mmCIF file with all atom_site columns, C-alpha atoms in Angstrom:
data_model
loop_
_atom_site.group_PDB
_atom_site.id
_atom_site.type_symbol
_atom_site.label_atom_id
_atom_site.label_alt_id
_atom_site.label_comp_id
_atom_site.label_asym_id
_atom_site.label_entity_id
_atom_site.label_seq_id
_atom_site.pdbx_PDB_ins_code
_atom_site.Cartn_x
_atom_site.Cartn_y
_atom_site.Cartn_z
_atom_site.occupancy
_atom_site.B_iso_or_equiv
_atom_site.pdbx_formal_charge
_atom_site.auth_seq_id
_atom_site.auth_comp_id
_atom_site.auth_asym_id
_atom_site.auth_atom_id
_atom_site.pdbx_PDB_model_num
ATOM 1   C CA . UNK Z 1 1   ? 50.187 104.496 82.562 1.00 0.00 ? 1   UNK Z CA 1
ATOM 2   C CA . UNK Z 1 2   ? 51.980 107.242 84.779 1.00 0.00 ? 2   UNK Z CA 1
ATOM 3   C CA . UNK Z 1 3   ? 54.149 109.233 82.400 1.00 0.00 ? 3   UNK Z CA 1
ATOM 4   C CA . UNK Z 1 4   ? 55.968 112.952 81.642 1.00 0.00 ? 4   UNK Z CA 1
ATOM 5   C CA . UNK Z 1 5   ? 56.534 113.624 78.005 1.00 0.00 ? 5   UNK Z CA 1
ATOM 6   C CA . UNK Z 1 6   ? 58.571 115.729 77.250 1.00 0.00 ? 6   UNK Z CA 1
ATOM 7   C CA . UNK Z 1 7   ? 59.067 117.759 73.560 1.00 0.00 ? 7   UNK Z CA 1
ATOM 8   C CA . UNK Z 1 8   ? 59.647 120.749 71.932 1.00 0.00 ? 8   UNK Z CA 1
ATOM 9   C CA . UNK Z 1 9   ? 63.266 120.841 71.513 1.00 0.00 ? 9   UNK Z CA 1
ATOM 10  C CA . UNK Z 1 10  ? 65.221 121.144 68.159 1.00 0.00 ? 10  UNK Z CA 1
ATOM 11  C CA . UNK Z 1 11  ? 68.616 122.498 66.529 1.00 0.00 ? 11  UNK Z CA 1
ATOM 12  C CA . UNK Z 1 12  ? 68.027 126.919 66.997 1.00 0.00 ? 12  UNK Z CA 1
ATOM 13  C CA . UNK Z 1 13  ? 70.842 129.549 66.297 1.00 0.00 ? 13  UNK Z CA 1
ATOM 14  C CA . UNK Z 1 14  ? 72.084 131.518 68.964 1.00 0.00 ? 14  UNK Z CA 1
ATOM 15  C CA . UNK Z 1 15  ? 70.257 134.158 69.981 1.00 0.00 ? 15  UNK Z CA 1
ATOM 16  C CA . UNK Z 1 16  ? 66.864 131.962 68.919 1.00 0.00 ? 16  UNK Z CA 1
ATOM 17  C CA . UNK Z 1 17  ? 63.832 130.329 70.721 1.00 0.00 ? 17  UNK Z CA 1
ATOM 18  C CA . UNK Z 1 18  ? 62.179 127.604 71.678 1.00 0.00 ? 18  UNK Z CA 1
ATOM 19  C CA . UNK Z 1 19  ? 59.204 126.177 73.837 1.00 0.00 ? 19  UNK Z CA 1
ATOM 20  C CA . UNK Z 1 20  ? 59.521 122.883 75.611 1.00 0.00 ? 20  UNK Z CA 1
ATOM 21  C CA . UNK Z 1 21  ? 56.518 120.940 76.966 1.00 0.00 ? 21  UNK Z CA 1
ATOM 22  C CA . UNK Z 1 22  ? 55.651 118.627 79.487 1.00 0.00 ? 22  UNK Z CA 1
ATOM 23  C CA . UNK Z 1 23  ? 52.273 116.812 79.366 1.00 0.00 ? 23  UNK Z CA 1
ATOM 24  C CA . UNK Z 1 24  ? 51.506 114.600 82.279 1.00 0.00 ? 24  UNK Z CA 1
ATOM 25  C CA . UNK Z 1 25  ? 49.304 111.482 82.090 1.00 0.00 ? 25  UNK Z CA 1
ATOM 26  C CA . UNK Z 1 26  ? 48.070 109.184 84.275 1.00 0.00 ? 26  UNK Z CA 1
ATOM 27  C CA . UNK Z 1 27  ? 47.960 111.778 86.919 1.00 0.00 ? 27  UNK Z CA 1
ATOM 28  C CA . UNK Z 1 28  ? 47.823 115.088 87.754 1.00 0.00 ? 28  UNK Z CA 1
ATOM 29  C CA . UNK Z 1 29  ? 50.347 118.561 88.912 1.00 0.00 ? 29  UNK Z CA 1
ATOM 30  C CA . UNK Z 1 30  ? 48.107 119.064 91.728 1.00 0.00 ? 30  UNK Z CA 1
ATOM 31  C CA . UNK Z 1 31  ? 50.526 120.115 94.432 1.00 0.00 ? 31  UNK Z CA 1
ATOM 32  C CA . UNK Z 1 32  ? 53.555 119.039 92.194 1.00 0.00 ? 32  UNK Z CA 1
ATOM 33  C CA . UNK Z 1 33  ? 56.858 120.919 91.711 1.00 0.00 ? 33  UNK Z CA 1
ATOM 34  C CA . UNK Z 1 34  ? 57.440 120.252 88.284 1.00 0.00 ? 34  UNK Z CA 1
ATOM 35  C CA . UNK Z 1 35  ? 60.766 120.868 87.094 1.00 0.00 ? 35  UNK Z CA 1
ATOM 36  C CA . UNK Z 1 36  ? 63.092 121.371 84.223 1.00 0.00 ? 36  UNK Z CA 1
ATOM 37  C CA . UNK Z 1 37  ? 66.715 119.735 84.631 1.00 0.00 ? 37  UNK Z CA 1
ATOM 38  C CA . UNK Z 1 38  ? 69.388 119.485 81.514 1.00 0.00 ? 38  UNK Z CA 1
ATOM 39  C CA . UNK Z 1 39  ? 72.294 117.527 81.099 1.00 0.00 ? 39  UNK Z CA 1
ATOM 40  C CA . UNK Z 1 40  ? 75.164 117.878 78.847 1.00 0.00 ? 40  UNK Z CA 1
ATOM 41  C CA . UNK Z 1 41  ? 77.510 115.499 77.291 1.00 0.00 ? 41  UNK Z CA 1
ATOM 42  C CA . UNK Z 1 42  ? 80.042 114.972 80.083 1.00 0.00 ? 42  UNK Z CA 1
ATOM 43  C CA . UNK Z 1 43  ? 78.259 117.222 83.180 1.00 0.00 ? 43  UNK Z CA 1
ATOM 44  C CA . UNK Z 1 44  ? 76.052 116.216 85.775 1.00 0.00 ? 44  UNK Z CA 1
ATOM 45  C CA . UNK Z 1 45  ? 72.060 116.957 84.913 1.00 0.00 ? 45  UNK Z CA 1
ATOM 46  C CA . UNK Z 1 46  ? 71.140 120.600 86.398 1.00 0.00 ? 46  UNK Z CA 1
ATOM 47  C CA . UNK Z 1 47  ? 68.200 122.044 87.877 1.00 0.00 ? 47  UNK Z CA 1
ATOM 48  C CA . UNK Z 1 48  ? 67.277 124.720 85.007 1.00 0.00 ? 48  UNK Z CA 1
ATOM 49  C CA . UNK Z 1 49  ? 63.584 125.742 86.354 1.00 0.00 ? 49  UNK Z CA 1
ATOM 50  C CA . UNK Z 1 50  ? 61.135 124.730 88.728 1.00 0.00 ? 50  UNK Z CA 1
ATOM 51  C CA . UNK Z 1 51  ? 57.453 125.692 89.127 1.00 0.00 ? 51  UNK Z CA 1
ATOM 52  C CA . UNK Z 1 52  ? 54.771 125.044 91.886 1.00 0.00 ? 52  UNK Z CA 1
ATOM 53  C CA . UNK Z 1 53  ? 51.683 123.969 90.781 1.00 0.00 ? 53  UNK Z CA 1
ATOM 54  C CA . UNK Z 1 54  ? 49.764 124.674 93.562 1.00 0.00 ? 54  UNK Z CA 1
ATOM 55  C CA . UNK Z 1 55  ? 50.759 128.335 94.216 1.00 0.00 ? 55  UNK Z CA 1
ATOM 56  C CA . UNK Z 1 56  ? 52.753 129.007 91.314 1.00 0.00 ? 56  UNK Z CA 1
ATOM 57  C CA . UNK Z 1 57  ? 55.893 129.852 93.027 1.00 0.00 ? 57  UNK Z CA 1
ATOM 58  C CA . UNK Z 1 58  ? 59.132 129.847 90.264 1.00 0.00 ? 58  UNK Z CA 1
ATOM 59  C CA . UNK Z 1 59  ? 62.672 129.231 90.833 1.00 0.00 ? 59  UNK Z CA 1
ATOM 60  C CA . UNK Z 1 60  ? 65.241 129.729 87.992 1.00 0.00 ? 60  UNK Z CA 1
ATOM 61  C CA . UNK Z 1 61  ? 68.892 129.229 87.763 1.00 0.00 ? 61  UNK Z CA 1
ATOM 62  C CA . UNK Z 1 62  ? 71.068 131.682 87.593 1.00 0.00 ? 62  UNK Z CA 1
ATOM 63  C CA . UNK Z 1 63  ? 72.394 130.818 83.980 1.00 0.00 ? 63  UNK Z CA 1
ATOM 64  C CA . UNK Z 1 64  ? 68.922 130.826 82.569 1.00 0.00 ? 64  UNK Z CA 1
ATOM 65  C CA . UNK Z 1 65  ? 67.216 133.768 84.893 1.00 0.00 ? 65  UNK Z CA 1
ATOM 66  C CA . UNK Z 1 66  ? 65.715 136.714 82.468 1.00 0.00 ? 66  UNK Z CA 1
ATOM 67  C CA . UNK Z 1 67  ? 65.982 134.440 79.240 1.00 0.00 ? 67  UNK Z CA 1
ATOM 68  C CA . UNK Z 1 68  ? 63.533 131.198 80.500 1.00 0.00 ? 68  UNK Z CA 1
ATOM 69  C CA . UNK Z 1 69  ? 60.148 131.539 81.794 1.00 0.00 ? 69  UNK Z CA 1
ATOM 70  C CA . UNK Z 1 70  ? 58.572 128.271 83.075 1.00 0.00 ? 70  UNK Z CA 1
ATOM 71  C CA . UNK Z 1 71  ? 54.501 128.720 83.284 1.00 0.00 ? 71  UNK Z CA 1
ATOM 72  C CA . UNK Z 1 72  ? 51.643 125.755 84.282 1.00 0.00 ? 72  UNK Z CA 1
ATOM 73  C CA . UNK Z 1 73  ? 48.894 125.626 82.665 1.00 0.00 ? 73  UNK Z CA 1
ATOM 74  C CA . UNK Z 1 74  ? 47.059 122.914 85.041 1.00 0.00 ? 74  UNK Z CA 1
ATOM 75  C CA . UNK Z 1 75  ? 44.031 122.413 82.672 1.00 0.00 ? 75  UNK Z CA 1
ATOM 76  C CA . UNK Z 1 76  ? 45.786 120.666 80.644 1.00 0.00 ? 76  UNK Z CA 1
ATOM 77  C CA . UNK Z 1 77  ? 48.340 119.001 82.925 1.00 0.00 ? 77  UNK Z CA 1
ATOM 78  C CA . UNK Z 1 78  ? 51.096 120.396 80.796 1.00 0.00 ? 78  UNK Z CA 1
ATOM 79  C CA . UNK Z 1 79  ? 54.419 122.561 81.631 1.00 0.00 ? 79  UNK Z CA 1
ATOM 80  C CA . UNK Z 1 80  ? 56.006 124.871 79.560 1.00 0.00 ? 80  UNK Z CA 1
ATOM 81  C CA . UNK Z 1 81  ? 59.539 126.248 79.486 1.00 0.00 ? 81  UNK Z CA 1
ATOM 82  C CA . UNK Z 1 82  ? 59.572 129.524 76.973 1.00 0.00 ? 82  UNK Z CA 1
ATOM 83  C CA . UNK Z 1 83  ? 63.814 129.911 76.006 1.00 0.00 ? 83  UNK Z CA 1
ATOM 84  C CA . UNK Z 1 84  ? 64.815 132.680 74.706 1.00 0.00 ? 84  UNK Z CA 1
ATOM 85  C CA . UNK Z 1 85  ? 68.039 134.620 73.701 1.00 0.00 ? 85  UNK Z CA 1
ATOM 86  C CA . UNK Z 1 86  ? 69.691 131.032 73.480 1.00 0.00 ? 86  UNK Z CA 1
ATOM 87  C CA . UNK Z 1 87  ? 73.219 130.390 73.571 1.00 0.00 ? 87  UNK Z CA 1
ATOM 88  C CA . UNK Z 1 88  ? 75.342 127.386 72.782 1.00 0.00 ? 88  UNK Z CA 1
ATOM 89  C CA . UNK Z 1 89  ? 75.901 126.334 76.487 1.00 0.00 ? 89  UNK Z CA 1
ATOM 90  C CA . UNK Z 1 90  ? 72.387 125.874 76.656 1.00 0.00 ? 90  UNK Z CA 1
ATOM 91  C CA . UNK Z 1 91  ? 72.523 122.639 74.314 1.00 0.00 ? 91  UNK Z CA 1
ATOM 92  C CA . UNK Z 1 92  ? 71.787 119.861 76.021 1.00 0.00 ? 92  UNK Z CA 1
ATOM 93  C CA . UNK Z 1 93  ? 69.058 116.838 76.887 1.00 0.00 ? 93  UNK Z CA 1
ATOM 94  C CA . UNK Z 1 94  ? 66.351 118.931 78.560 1.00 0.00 ? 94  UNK Z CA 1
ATOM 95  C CA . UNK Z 1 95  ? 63.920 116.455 81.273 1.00 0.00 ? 95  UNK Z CA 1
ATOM 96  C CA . UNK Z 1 96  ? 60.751 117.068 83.549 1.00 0.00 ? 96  UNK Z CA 1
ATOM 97  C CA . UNK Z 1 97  ? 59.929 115.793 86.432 1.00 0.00 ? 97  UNK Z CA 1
ATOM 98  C CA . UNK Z 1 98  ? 57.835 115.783 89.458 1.00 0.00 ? 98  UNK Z CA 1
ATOM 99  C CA . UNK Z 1 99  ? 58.177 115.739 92.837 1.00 0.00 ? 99  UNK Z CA 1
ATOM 100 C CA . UNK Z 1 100 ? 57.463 116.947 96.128 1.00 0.00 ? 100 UNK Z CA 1
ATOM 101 C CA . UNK Z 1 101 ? 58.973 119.879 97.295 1.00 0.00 ? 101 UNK Z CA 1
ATOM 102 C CA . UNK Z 1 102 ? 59.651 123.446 97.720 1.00 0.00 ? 102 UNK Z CA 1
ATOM 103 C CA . UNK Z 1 103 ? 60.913 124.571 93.919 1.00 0.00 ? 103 UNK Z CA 1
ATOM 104 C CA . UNK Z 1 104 ? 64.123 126.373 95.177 1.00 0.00 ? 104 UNK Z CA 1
ATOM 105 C CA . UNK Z 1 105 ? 64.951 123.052 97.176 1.00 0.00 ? 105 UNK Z CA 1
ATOM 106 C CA . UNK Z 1 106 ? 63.685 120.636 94.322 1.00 0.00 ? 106 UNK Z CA 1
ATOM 107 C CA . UNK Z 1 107 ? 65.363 122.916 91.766 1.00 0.00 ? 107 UNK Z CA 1
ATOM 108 C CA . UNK Z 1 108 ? 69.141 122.918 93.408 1.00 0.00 ? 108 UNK Z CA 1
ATOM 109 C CA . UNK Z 1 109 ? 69.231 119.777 95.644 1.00 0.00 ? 109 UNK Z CA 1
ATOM 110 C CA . UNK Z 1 110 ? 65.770 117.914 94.373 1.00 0.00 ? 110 UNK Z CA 1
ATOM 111 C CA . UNK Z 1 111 ? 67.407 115.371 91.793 1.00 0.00 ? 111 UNK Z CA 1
ATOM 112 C CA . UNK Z 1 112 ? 67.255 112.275 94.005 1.00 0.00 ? 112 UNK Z CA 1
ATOM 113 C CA . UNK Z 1 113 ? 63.553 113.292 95.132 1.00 0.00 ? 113 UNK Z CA 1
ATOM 114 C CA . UNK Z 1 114 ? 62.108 113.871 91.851 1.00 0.00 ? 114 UNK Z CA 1
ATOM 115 C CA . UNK Z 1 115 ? 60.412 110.531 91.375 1.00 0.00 ? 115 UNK Z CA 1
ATOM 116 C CA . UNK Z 1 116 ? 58.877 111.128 88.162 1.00 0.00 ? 116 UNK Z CA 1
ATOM 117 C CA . UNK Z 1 117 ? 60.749 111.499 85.058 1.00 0.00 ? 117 UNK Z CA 1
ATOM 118 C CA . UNK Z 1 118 ? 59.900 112.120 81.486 1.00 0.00 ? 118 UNK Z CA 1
ATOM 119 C CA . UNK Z 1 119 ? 62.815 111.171 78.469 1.00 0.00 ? 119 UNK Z CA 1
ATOM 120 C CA . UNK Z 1 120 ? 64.508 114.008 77.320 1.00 0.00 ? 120 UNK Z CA 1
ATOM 121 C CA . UNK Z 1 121 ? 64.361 116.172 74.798 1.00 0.00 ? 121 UNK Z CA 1
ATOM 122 C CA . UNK Z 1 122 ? 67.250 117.669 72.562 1.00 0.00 ? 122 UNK Z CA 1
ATOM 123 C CA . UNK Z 1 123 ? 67.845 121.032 72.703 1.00 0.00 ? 123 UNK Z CA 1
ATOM 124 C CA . UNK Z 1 124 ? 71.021 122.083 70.177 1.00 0.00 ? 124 UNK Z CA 1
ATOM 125 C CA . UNK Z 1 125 ? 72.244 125.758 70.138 1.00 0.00 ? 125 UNK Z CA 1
ATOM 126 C CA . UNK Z 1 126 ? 74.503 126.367 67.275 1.00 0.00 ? 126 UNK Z CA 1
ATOM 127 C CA . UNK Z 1 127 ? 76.833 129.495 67.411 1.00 0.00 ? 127 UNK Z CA 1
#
């Protein structure tokens, strides 16, 4: 079966960390954008971070730039998004997906072409 899984989120304090994962089966990154969208409660879902996995390229939002740092680890077919120095407007439902695509394009404007999604995972930032 084709599937992103998603995990790794959790209730953190402000100012605290986490580590999100997404582990691909059924196939693999190779020359995959993978990316990292969120959603709130009552906001449209956002590109947070996206990541070639052919040449590595990154593309982070402005909101998340300096605090997130999305890495590939192709070996294992897994996608990692390292958040630190989180703040409360970061809570929200955190997805992966795939897709073809430049990241900066797939990242802002990729949404509709991403056509492989994992279910979220919580991420809750208390203040």
């Amino acid at each position: 079966e084709v599937q992103l899984q998603a995990s790794g989120g959790g209730l953190v304090q402000a100012g605290g960390s986490l580590r999100l994962s997404c582990a691909a089966s059924g196939f693999t990154f190779d020359d995959y954008t993978i990316g990292w969208f969120r959603q709130a409660p009552g906001k449209e879902r956002e590109g947070v971070s996206c990541i070639s996995s052919s040449d590595g390229n990154t593309y982070y939002a402005a909101s998340v730039k300096g605090r997130f740092t999305i890495s590939s680890d192709n070996a294992k077919n897994t996608v990692y998004l390292q958040m630190n120095s989180l703040k409360p407007e970061d809570s929200a439902v955190y997805y992966c997906a795939a897709g073809w695509g430049a990241t900066r394009y797939m990242c802002i404007y990729g949404i509709p072409d991403m056509h492989r999604w994992g279910k979220g995972t919580q991420v809750t930032v208390s203040s």
